[in-house]
Amino acid sequence: MAGEEGSPVAMSDEADSDKMNDAQIVPSSPGPIPDPGLEPYVERYSDTDPEVGRRVYRQIVTMYGLVPILAVAFVVFYFAIPRDAAVRFGPLHTSAMNLALGGTAGLAILLIGLASIHWAKQVMDDRESVDERHELASSPEDRKTVGQIWRTGAEESRLGRRKMIGLALGSALGALALPALVSLADLGPKPTSKLRAETIERTIWAEGVRLVNDVTFAPVKASDMEIGELVNAQPENLEKLEGAERQVERAKSSIIIVRMDPDSIKIPDSRKDWQVGGILSYSKICTHVGCPISLWEQQTHHLLCPCHQSTFDLGDSGVVVFGPAARALPQLPITVNSEGYLVARSDFTVPVGPSYFERDSRHDFKKGDN
């Protein structure tokens, strides 16, 4: 019967009801939002009142102008205040130099920031503009107008009429380089030739100093070494040093001792007395970046650095045969004393370790030297 539950008429009525409900629940799509446009432009006091504009101008120039004075004060404080002077604030205290240098440098940077913000907010043109959204790539027309836009920006900065702002900003930024340059002196002492000769270009090796095992500090006897053997060693006088001084000297004085068949190696005429029956000693510090090396290939007489694979031929005066190292390993002249123990003839004849800017490499051994 028509109208009964489950009949086609009833199902149609339910479907119509569901459509009506869905129409009430789902809102219609909103239309486009109208462009509100730009708010009316309101001129600033600095634009409408000439006196206010002049006052803002003076404030900006004054803040920029104080920066060179603070930079000079930084330099004066750096040299005038003792490094051990302190300033106390009740139970607290701090370094007088740190306080003075931090105060002058920090205030100088703050003034540059404040003056720049004041310039942008009170002097530069503040009219808002609208630019339609476009693709990320600029059109050829836009690229052609870059120069014009730059000129327009320069005009809007009003530096043409307020030239002292540009001059003050330039002097402020330039003056800040002075404290930075002066502070470079704290990076370390000036590497003069005299200072280098007394520090990085010398070790504690000297005539008569015995070669000792770097672990047991037992002296090394020439007759105890076998062909193909390598020993890590140090100078005997290292044991007398303590603390940081010991570590510094250990880093420079570490050596290796190797024994090779004299008939299988090349010994230049200038180094005939630097070895004892095929026993030679070289610096353990790689000449590339200073890694300690002791990877020894007995058959080839090669010493390999594990860091960057620089390879040195100890059978040919320590010359480089592979890798990035540019200099041969420095060789320590050795001999034996009356008891048969290996001793140094002198210090290294060239500085050990990696190269540095002031290092003179003209006296380093090169392949073909005698």
mmCIF file of C-alpha atoms in Angstrom:
data_model
loop_
_atom_site.group_PDB
_atom_site.id
_atom_site.type_symbol
_atom_site.label_atom_id
_atom_site.label_comp_id
_atom_site.label_asym_id
_atom_site.label_seq_id
_atom_site.Cartn_x
_atom_site.Cartn_y
_atom_site.Cartn_z
ATOM 1 C CA MET A 1 0.000 0.000 0.000
ATOM 2 C CA ALA A 2 1.229 3.486 -0.856
ATOM 3 C CA GLY A 3 2.559 5.357 2.110
ATOM 4 C CA GLU A 4 3.378 2.310 4.167
ATOM 5 C CA GLU A 5 6.822 1.875 5.743
ATOM 6 C CA GLY A 6 9.287 0.481 3.236
ATOM 7 C CA SER A 7 7.207 1.564 0.234
ATOM 8 C CA PRO A 8 8.711 3.581 -2.666
ATOM 9 C CA VAL A 9 6.758 6.665 -1.630
ATOM 10 C CA ALA A 10 8.028 6.536 1.941
ATOM 11 C CA MET A 11 11.606 6.118 0.778
ATOM 12 C CA SER A 12 11.301 9.084 -1.540
ATOM 13 C CA ASP A 13 9.980 11.290 1.280
ATOM 14 C CA GLU A 14 12.894 10.284 3.507
ATOM 15 C CA ALA A 15 15.426 11.072 0.772
ATOM 16 C CA ASP A 16 13.890 14.524 0.265
ATOM 17 C CA SER A 17 14.041 15.110 4.010
ATOM 18 C CA ASP A 18 17.729 14.173 4.127
ATOM 19 C CA LYS A 19 18.514 16.568 1.282
ATOM 20 C CA MET A 20 16.760 19.390 3.125
ATOM 21 C CA ASN A 21 18.691 18.641 6.312
ATOM 22 C CA ASP A 22 21.998 18.567 4.418
ATOM 23 C CA ALA A 23 21.192 21.901 2.819
ATOM 24 C CA GLN A 24 20.591 23.404 6.244
ATOM 25 C CA ILE A 25 23.822 21.975 7.725
ATOM 26 C CA VAL A 26 26.283 22.774 4.883
ATOM 27 C CA PRO A 27 26.615 26.522 4.379
ATOM 28 C CA SER A 28 26.928 27.978 0.937
ATOM 29 C CA SER A 29 30.433 28.885 -0.303
ATOM 30 C CA PRO A 30 31.471 32.374 0.808
ATOM 31 C CA GLY A 31 32.017 34.982 -1.828
ATOM 32 C CA PRO A 32 35.275 36.953 -2.373
ATOM 33 C CA ILE A 33 36.376 39.266 0.475
ATOM 34 C CA PRO A 34 36.388 42.908 -0.624
ATOM 35 C CA ASP A 35 39.748 44.681 -0.663
ATOM 36 C CA PRO A 36 39.809 46.954 2.401
ATOM 37 C CA GLY A 37 42.439 49.186 0.793
ATOM 38 C CA LEU A 38 45.010 51.236 2.650
ATOM 39 C CA GLU A 39 44.222 53.238 5.746
ATOM 40 C CA PRO A 40 44.382 57.002 5.351
ATOM 41 C CA TYR A 41 47.927 58.288 5.688
ATOM 42 C CA VAL A 42 48.600 60.298 8.856
ATOM 43 C CA GLU A 43 51.683 62.464 8.809
ATOM 44 C CA ARG A 44 54.151 62.189 11.682
ATOM 45 C CA TYR A 45 55.041 65.020 14.013
ATOM 46 C CA SER A 46 58.556 64.972 12.588
ATOM 47 C CA ASP A 47 57.079 65.724 9.143
ATOM 48 C CA THR A 48 54.480 68.326 10.142
ATOM 49 C CA ASP A 49 56.552 70.206 12.744
ATOM 50 C CA PRO A 50 59.959 71.400 11.426
ATOM 51 C CA GLU A 51 61.319 71.805 14.959
ATOM 52 C CA VAL A 52 60.476 68.192 15.814
ATOM 53 C CA GLY A 53 62.144 67.070 12.587
ATOM 54 C CA ARG A 54 65.298 69.004 13.449
ATOM 55 C CA ARG A 55 65.318 67.588 16.977
ATOM 56 C CA VAL A 56 65.032 64.020 15.674
ATOM 57 C CA TYR A 57 67.809 64.764 13.198
ATOM 58 C CA ARG A 58 70.094 65.989 15.992
ATOM 59 C CA GLN A 59 69.304 62.962 18.132
ATOM 60 C CA ILE A 60 70.237 60.513 15.364
ATOM 61 C CA VAL A 61 73.474 62.313 14.529
ATOM 62 C CA THR A 62 74.372 62.530 18.228
ATOM 63 C CA MET A 63 73.892 58.791 18.799
ATOM 64 C CA TYR A 64 75.983 57.926 15.749
ATOM 65 C CA GLY A 65 78.560 60.522 16.779
ATOM 66 C CA LEU A 66 79.022 58.995 20.231
ATOM 67 C CA VAL A 67 80.106 55.658 18.748
ATOM 68 C CA PRO A 68 83.624 56.775 17.644
ATOM 69 C CA ILE A 69 84.148 58.284 21.114
ATOM 70 C CA LEU A 70 83.198 54.985 22.738
ATOM 71 C CA ALA A 71 85.471 53.107 20.321
ATOM 72 C CA VAL A 72 88.418 55.300 21.303
ATOM 73 C CA ALA A 73 87.508 54.835 24.976
ATOM 74 C CA PHE A 74 87.552 51.062 24.422
ATOM 75 C CA VAL A 75 91.141 51.285 23.151
ATOM 76 C CA VAL A 76 92.216 53.584 26.011
ATOM 77 C CA PHE A 77 90.686 51.268 28.623
ATOM 78 C CA TYR A 78 92.332 48.262 26.970
ATOM 79 C CA PHE A 79 95.808 49.689 27.520
ATOM 80 C CA ALA A 80 95.209 51.770 30.668
ATOM 81 C CA ILE A 81 93.358 49.391 32.996
ATOM 82 C CA PRO A 82 95.515 46.732 34.710
ATOM 83 C CA ARG A 83 94.388 43.202 33.917
ATOM 84 C CA ASP A 84 94.170 42.289 37.600
ATOM 85 C CA ALA A 85 92.078 45.348 38.587
ATOM 86 C CA ALA A 86 88.619 44.536 39.945
ATOM 87 C CA VAL A 87 85.392 46.451 40.607
ATOM 88 C CA ARG A 88 83.261 45.474 43.594
ATOM 89 C CA PHE A 89 79.497 45.767 43.980
ATOM 90 C CA GLY A 90 78.938 44.780 47.583
ATOM 91 C CA PRO A 91 79.677 41.044 47.832
ATOM 92 C CA LEU A 92 80.077 40.792 44.048
ATOM 93 C CA HIS A 93 83.143 41.698 42.064
ATOM 94 C CA THR A 94 84.196 41.625 38.430
ATOM 95 C CA SER A 95 87.166 42.474 36.252
ATOM 96 C CA ALA A 96 87.487 46.222 35.742
ATOM 97 C CA MET A 97 88.808 45.716 32.212
ATOM 98 C CA ASN A 98 85.983 43.382 31.219
ATOM 99 C CA LEU A 99 83.435 45.820 32.613
ATOM 100 C CA ALA A 100 84.964 48.791 30.787
ATOM 101 C CA LEU A 101 85.441 47.003 27.468
ATOM 102 C CA GLY A 102 82.021 45.376 27.563
ATOM 103 C CA GLY A 103 80.345 48.634 28.558
ATOM 104 C CA THR A 104 81.932 50.762 25.825
ATOM 105 C CA ALA A 105 81.567 48.189 23.042
ATOM 106 C CA GLY A 106 78.031 47.226 24.076
ATOM 107 C CA LEU A 107 76.877 50.836 24.360
ATOM 108 C CA ALA A 108 78.388 51.657 20.956
ATOM 109 C CA ILE A 109 76.491 48.810 19.276
ATOM 110 C CA LEU A 110 73.300 49.780 21.143
ATOM 111 C CA LEU A 111 73.558 53.401 19.958
ATOM 112 C CA ILE A 112 73.963 52.290 16.347
ATOM 113 C CA GLY A 113 70.828 50.162 16.669
ATOM 114 C CA LEU A 114 68.782 52.883 18.387
ATOM 115 C CA ALA A 115 69.864 55.550 15.918
ATOM 116 C CA SER A 116 69.044 53.309 12.950
ATOM 117 C CA ILE A 117 65.569 52.534 14.324
ATOM 118 C CA HIS A 118 64.954 56.236 15.084
ATOM 119 C CA TRP A 119 66.051 57.135 11.555
ATOM 120 C CA ALA A 120 63.732 54.527 10.002
ATOM 121 C CA LYS A 121 60.689 55.488 12.111
ATOM 122 C CA GLN A 122 61.032 59.270 12.188
ATOM 123 C CA VAL A 123 62.965 60.356 9.083
ATOM 124 C CA MET A 124 62.612 57.782 6.314
ATOM 125 C CA ASP A 125 59.422 57.835 4.238
ATOM 126 C CA ASP A 126 56.715 55.824 6.053
ATOM 127 C CA ARG A 127 53.958 55.724 3.459
ATOM 128 C CA GLU A 128 52.535 52.249 2.960
ATOM 129 C CA SER A 129 52.355 50.790 -0.526
ATOM 130 C CA VAL A 130 50.613 47.830 -2.122
ATOM 131 C CA ASP A 131 52.338 45.328 -4.375
ATOM 132 C CA GLU A 132 50.242 42.697 -6.138
ATOM 133 C CA ARG A 133 51.326 39.136 -5.486
ATOM 134 C CA HIS A 134 53.236 37.700 -8.413
ATOM 135 C CA GLU A 135 55.382 34.721 -9.289
ATOM 136 C CA LEU A 136 58.699 34.293 -7.512
ATOM 137 C CA ALA A 137 60.682 34.979 -10.668
ATOM 138 C CA SER A 138 60.819 38.650 -11.573
ATOM 139 C CA SER A 139 59.675 39.667 -15.003
ATOM 140 C CA PRO A 140 62.141 41.224 -17.456
ATOM 141 C CA GLU A 141 60.453 44.571 -16.929
ATOM 142 C CA ASP A 142 60.950 44.300 -13.163
ATOM 143 C CA ARG A 143 64.600 43.471 -13.568
ATOM 144 C CA LYS A 144 65.082 46.522 -15.747
ATOM 145 C CA THR A 145 63.594 48.774 -13.100
ATOM 146 C CA VAL A 146 65.867 47.617 -10.250
ATOM 147 C CA GLY A 147 68.100 50.608 -10.732
ATOM 148 C CA GLN A 148 65.156 52.977 -10.554
ATOM 149 C CA ILE A 149 63.832 51.289 -7.412
ATOM 150 C CA TRP A 150 67.246 51.650 -5.791
ATOM 151 C CA ARG A 151 67.308 55.354 -6.590
ATOM 152 C CA THR A 152 63.799 55.747 -5.253
ATOM 153 C CA GLY A 153 64.809 54.039 -2.011
ATOM 154 C CA ALA A 154 67.780 56.366 -1.674
ATOM 155 C CA GLU A 155 65.500 59.340 -2.143
ATOM 156 C CA GLU A 156 63.043 58.049 0.432
ATOM 157 C CA SER A 157 65.843 57.659 2.978
ATOM 158 C CA ARG A 158 66.242 61.450 2.634
ATOM 159 C CA LEU A 159 69.994 61.242 2.832
ATOM 160 C CA GLY A 160 70.157 63.858 0.127
ATOM 161 C CA ARG A 161 68.896 66.470 2.608
ATOM 162 C CA ARG A 162 70.176 64.770 5.769
ATOM 163 C CA LYS A 163 73.707 64.005 4.672
ATOM 164 C CA MET A 164 75.123 64.054 8.182
ATOM 165 C CA ILE A 165 73.144 60.885 9.001
ATOM 166 C CA GLY A 166 75.019 58.932 6.339
ATOM 167 C CA LEU A 167 78.366 60.376 7.407
ATOM 168 C CA ALA A 168 77.624 59.675 11.061
ATOM 169 C CA LEU A 169 76.552 56.093 10.295
ATOM 170 C CA GLY A 170 79.668 55.484 8.214
ATOM 171 C CA SER A 171 81.970 56.835 10.907
ATOM 172 C CA ALA A 172 80.152 54.820 13.588
ATOM 173 C CA LEU A 173 80.464 51.529 11.709
ATOM 174 C CA GLY A 174 84.061 52.255 10.750
ATOM 175 C CA ALA A 175 85.030 53.160 14.294
ATOM 176 C CA LEU A 176 83.728 49.824 15.594
ATOM 177 C CA ALA A 177 86.489 48.111 13.621
ATOM 178 C CA LEU A 178 89.075 49.742 15.904
ATOM 179 C CA PRO A 179 88.160 47.803 19.092
ATOM 180 C CA ALA A 180 87.978 44.596 17.061
ATOM 181 C CA LEU A 181 91.458 45.125 15.640
ATOM 182 C CA VAL A 182 92.931 45.990 19.028
ATOM 183 C CA SER A 183 91.349 42.898 20.574
ATOM 184 C CA LEU A 184 93.265 40.708 18.114
ATOM 185 C CA ALA A 185 96.317 41.245 20.323
ATOM 186 C CA ASP A 186 94.719 38.905 22.877
ATOM 187 C CA LEU A 187 94.819 36.008 20.430
ATOM 188 C CA GLY A 188 98.406 35.403 21.495
ATOM 189 C CA PRO A 189 101.904 36.899 21.456
ATOM 190 C CA LYS A 190 103.232 38.276 18.197
ATOM 191 C CA PRO A 191 105.109 35.426 16.453
ATOM 192 C CA THR A 192 108.443 37.180 16.068
ATOM 193 C CA SER A 193 111.471 35.213 14.885
ATOM 194 C CA LYS A 194 112.966 35.392 18.390
ATOM 195 C CA LEU A 195 109.803 34.072 20.044
ATOM 196 C CA ARG A 196 109.487 31.264 17.488
ATOM 197 C CA ALA A 197 113.118 30.269 18.042
ATOM 198 C CA GLU A 198 112.478 30.021 21.789
ATOM 199 C CA THR A 199 109.173 28.103 21.543
ATOM 200 C CA ILE A 200 107.778 26.194 18.571
ATOM 201 C CA GLU A 201 111.086 25.967 16.664
ATOM 202 C CA ARG A 202 113.016 24.230 19.439
ATOM 203 C CA THR A 203 112.624 21.118 21.563
ATOM 204 C CA ILE A 204 114.374 19.873 24.717
ATOM 205 C CA TRP A 205 116.599 17.591 22.673
ATOM 206 C CA ALA A 206 120.260 18.529 23.095
ATOM 207 C CA GLU A 207 123.690 16.987 22.750
ATOM 208 C CA GLY A 208 124.088 13.957 25.031
ATOM 209 C CA VAL A 209 120.375 13.568 25.933
ATOM 210 C CA ARG A 210 119.533 9.846 25.956
ATOM 211 C CA LEU A 211 116.702 8.360 23.904
ATOM 212 C CA VAL A 212 114.279 6.542 26.245
ATOM 213 C CA ASN A 213 111.156 4.421 25.785
ATOM 214 C CA ASP A 214 108.085 6.700 25.933
ATOM 215 C CA VAL A 215 106.261 4.394 28.392
ATOM 216 C CA THR A 216 108.930 2.970 30.694
ATOM 217 C CA PHE A 217 111.537 5.712 30.231
ATOM 218 C CA ALA A 218 114.138 2.975 29.941
ATOM 219 C CA PRO A 219 117.167 4.073 27.867
ATOM 220 C CA VAL A 220 117.465 2.459 24.442
ATOM 221 C CA LYS A 221 120.655 0.532 23.753
ATOM 222 C CA ALA A 222 121.784 0.273 20.151
ATOM 223 C CA SER A 223 122.803 -3.376 20.466
ATOM 224 C CA ASP A 224 119.313 -4.346 21.702
ATOM 225 C CA MET A 225 117.493 -3.174 18.574
ATOM 226 C CA GLU A 226 116.747 -5.649 15.800
ATOM 227 C CA ILE A 227 116.383 -4.915 12.103
ATOM 228 C CA GLY A 228 112.786 -3.942 11.319
ATOM 229 C CA GLU A 229 112.030 -2.856 14.895
ATOM 230 C CA LEU A 230 110.343 0.481 15.715
ATOM 231 C CA VAL A 231 110.440 2.101 19.162
ATOM 232 C CA ASN A 232 108.390 5.105 20.309
ATOM 233 C CA ALA A 233 110.686 7.316 22.346
ATOM 234 C CA GLN A 234 111.154 10.573 24.242
ATOM 235 C CA PRO A 235 114.109 12.581 25.554
ATOM 236 C CA GLU A 236 115.255 11.469 28.999
ATOM 237 C CA ASN A 237 115.079 15.010 30.407
ATOM 238 C CA LEU A 238 111.305 15.091 29.790
ATOM 239 C CA GLU A 239 110.827 13.149 33.024
ATOM 240 C CA LYS A 240 112.039 16.134 35.051
ATOM 241 C CA LEU A 241 109.249 18.402 33.800
ATOM 242 C CA GLU A 242 105.774 18.740 35.326
ATOM 243 C CA GLY A 243 102.279 19.907 34.357
ATOM 244 C CA ALA A 244 101.608 21.920 31.225
ATOM 245 C CA GLU A 245 105.290 22.409 30.454
ATOM 246 C CA ARG A 246 105.763 18.639 30.281
ATOM 247 C CA GLN A 247 102.835 18.216 27.892
ATOM 248 C CA VAL A 248 104.036 21.010 25.614
ATOM 249 C CA GLU A 249 107.541 19.577 25.366
ATOM 250 C CA ARG A 250 106.239 16.030 24.949
ATOM 251 C CA ALA A 251 104.132 17.151 21.977
ATOM 252 C CA LYS A 252 107.212 18.549 20.231
ATOM 253 C CA SER A 253 109.886 16.026 21.271
ATOM 254 C CA SER A 254 108.155 12.704 20.513
ATOM 255 C CA ILE A 255 110.227 10.537 18.176
ATOM 256 C CA ILE A 256 110.384 7.094 16.638
ATOM 257 C CA ILE A 257 113.529 4.970 16.402
ATOM 258 C CA VAL A 258 113.833 2.415 13.619
ATOM 259 C CA ARG A 259 116.551 -0.030 12.647
ATOM 260 C CA MET A 260 116.999 -0.999 9.005
ATOM 261 C CA ASP A 261 119.588 -2.879 7.014
ATOM 262 C CA PRO A 262 122.191 -0.223 6.099
ATOM 263 C CA ASP A 263 122.545 -1.794 2.629
ATOM 264 C CA SER A 264 118.831 -1.314 1.885
ATOM 265 C CA ILE A 265 118.533 2.399 2.682
ATOM 266 C CA LYS A 266 119.810 5.673 1.285
ATOM 267 C CA ILE A 267 121.859 7.820 3.652
ATOM 268 C CA PRO A 268 122.956 11.226 2.263
ATOM 269 C CA ASP A 269 126.561 12.245 2.748
ATOM 270 C CA SER A 270 125.388 15.135 4.928
ATOM 271 C CA ARG A 271 123.734 12.649 7.328
ATOM 272 C CA LYS A 272 126.300 9.863 7.503
ATOM 273 C CA ASP A 273 126.937 10.560 11.193
ATOM 274 C CA TRP A 274 123.234 10.967 12.071
ATOM 275 C CA GLN A 275 122.702 7.191 12.373
ATOM 276 C CA VAL A 276 124.211 4.206 14.133
ATOM 277 C CA GLY A 277 124.495 1.027 12.043
ATOM 278 C CA GLY A 278 121.184 1.614 10.284
ATOM 279 C CA ILE A 279 119.432 2.974 13.412
ATOM 280 C CA LEU A 280 117.727 6.284 12.624
ATOM 281 C CA SER A 281 115.427 8.563 14.586
ATOM 282 C CA TYR A 282 112.680 10.794 13.208
ATOM 283 C CA SER A 283 110.058 13.130 14.634
ATOM 284 C CA LYS A 284 106.798 11.331 15.374
ATOM 285 C CA ILE A 285 104.721 14.396 14.417
ATOM 286 C CA CYS A 286 103.323 14.397 10.888
ATOM 287 C CA THR A 287 104.293 17.457 8.870
ATOM 288 C CA HIS A 288 100.771 17.751 7.467
ATOM 289 C CA VAL A 289 98.520 18.609 10.442
ATOM 290 C CA GLY A 290 100.532 17.249 13.379
ATOM 291 C CA CYS A 291 99.088 13.762 13.964
ATOM 292 C CA PRO A 292 101.322 11.283 15.854
ATOM 293 C CA ILE A 293 102.426 8.500 13.504
ATOM 294 C CA SER A 294 103.913 5.057 14.073
ATOM 295 C CA LEU A 295 102.293 2.778 11.450
ATOM 296 C CA TRP A 296 105.465 1.081 10.240
ATOM 297 C CA GLU A 297 105.857 -1.063 7.116
ATOM 298 C CA GLN A 298 109.038 -3.038 7.621
ATOM 299 C CA GLN A 299 109.469 -4.264 4.034
ATOM 300 C CA THR A 300 109.040 -0.888 2.327
ATOM 301 C CA HIS A 301 110.509 1.238 5.143
ATOM 302 C CA HIS A 302 107.416 3.436 4.890
ATOM 303 C CA LEU A 303 105.778 5.232 7.809
ATOM 304 C CA LEU A 304 102.055 5.893 7.340
ATOM 305 C CA CYS A 305 100.029 8.631 9.038
ATOM 306 C CA PRO A 306 96.538 7.300 9.934
ATOM 307 C CA CYS A 307 94.858 10.711 9.694
ATOM 308 C CA HIS A 308 95.254 11.558 6.002
ATOM 309 C CA GLN A 309 97.510 8.745 4.732
ATOM 310 C CA SER A 310 100.657 10.825 4.283
ATOM 311 C CA THR A 311 103.477 8.312 3.760
ATOM 312 C CA PHE A 312 107.162 8.911 4.491
ATOM 313 C CA ASP A 313 110.119 6.830 3.340
ATOM 314 C CA LEU A 314 112.349 6.421 6.395
ATOM 315 C CA GLY A 315 114.867 4.601 4.245
ATOM 316 C CA ASP A 316 115.344 7.771 2.212
ATOM 317 C CA SER A 317 115.656 10.591 4.775
ATOM 318 C CA GLY A 318 111.920 10.626 5.561
ATOM 319 C CA VAL A 319 110.814 12.111 2.228
ATOM 320 C CA VAL A 320 107.113 12.148 1.361
ATOM 321 C CA VAL A 321 106.098 9.424 -1.102
ATOM 322 C CA PHE A 322 102.317 9.779 -0.854
ATOM 323 C CA GLY A 323 99.630 11.979 0.660
ATOM 324 C CA PRO A 324 99.094 15.654 1.418
ATOM 325 C CA ALA A 325 102.195 16.257 3.576
ATOM 326 C CA ALA A 326 104.534 18.724 1.864
ATOM 327 C CA ARG A 327 107.724 18.244 3.890
ATOM 328 C CA ALA A 328 109.935 15.338 4.875
ATOM 329 C CA LEU A 329 109.886 14.154 8.481
ATOM 330 C CA PRO A 330 112.573 15.980 10.489
ATOM 331 C CA GLN A 331 115.410 13.612 11.413
ATOM 332 C CA LEU A 332 117.089 13.729 14.821
ATOM 333 C CA PRO A 333 120.888 13.347 14.653
ATOM 334 C CA ILE A 334 121.898 10.484 17.005
ATOM 335 C CA THR A 335 124.973 8.570 18.136
ATOM 336 C CA VAL A 336 125.906 6.300 21.030
ATOM 337 C CA ASN A 337 127.581 7.180 24.332
ATOM 338 C CA SER A 338 130.350 5.285 26.076
ATOM 339 C CA GLU A 339 127.802 2.814 27.493
ATOM 340 C CA GLY A 340 126.289 2.021 24.108
ATOM 341 C CA TYR A 341 123.029 3.894 24.693
ATOM 342 C CA LEU A 342 121.520 6.024 21.943
ATOM 343 C CA VAL A 343 121.907 9.766 22.559
ATOM 344 C CA ALA A 344 121.117 12.897 20.565
ATOM 345 C CA ARG A 345 123.876 14.785 18.804
ATOM 346 C CA SER A 346 121.816 17.987 18.928
ATOM 347 C CA ASP A 347 118.279 19.280 18.651
ATOM 348 C CA PHE A 348 116.372 18.894 15.381
ATOM 349 C CA THR A 349 117.938 21.023 12.672
ATOM 350 C CA VAL A 350 114.503 22.147 11.391
ATOM 351 C CA PRO A 351 111.208 22.815 13.250
ATOM 352 C CA VAL A 352 109.039 19.750 13.834
ATOM 353 C CA GLY A 353 105.321 19.445 13.170
ATOM 354 C CA PRO A 354 103.051 21.009 10.543
ATOM 355 C CA SER A 355 103.841 24.127 8.562
ATOM 356 C CA TYR A 356 102.811 27.630 9.583
ATOM 357 C CA PHE A 357 102.924 30.956 7.798
ATOM 358 C CA GLU A 358 106.275 32.180 9.132
ATOM 359 C CA ARG A 359 108.088 28.857 8.810
ATOM 360 C CA ASP A 360 111.150 28.856 6.546
ATOM 361 C CA SER A 361 111.288 25.522 4.681
ATOM 362 C CA ARG A 362 114.418 26.245 2.654
ATOM 363 C CA HIS A 363 116.573 24.116 4.943
ATOM 364 C CA ASP A 364 114.263 21.076 4.958
ATOM 365 C CA PHE A 365 115.597 17.919 3.300
ATOM 366 C CA LYS A 366 114.390 17.401 -0.243
ATOM 367 C CA LYS A 367 114.779 14.394 -2.500
ATOM 368 C CA GLY A 368 118.128 14.582 -4.274
ATOM 369 C CA ASP A 369 119.919 16.464 -1.464
ATOM 370 C CA ASN A 370 123.286 15.130 -0.332
#
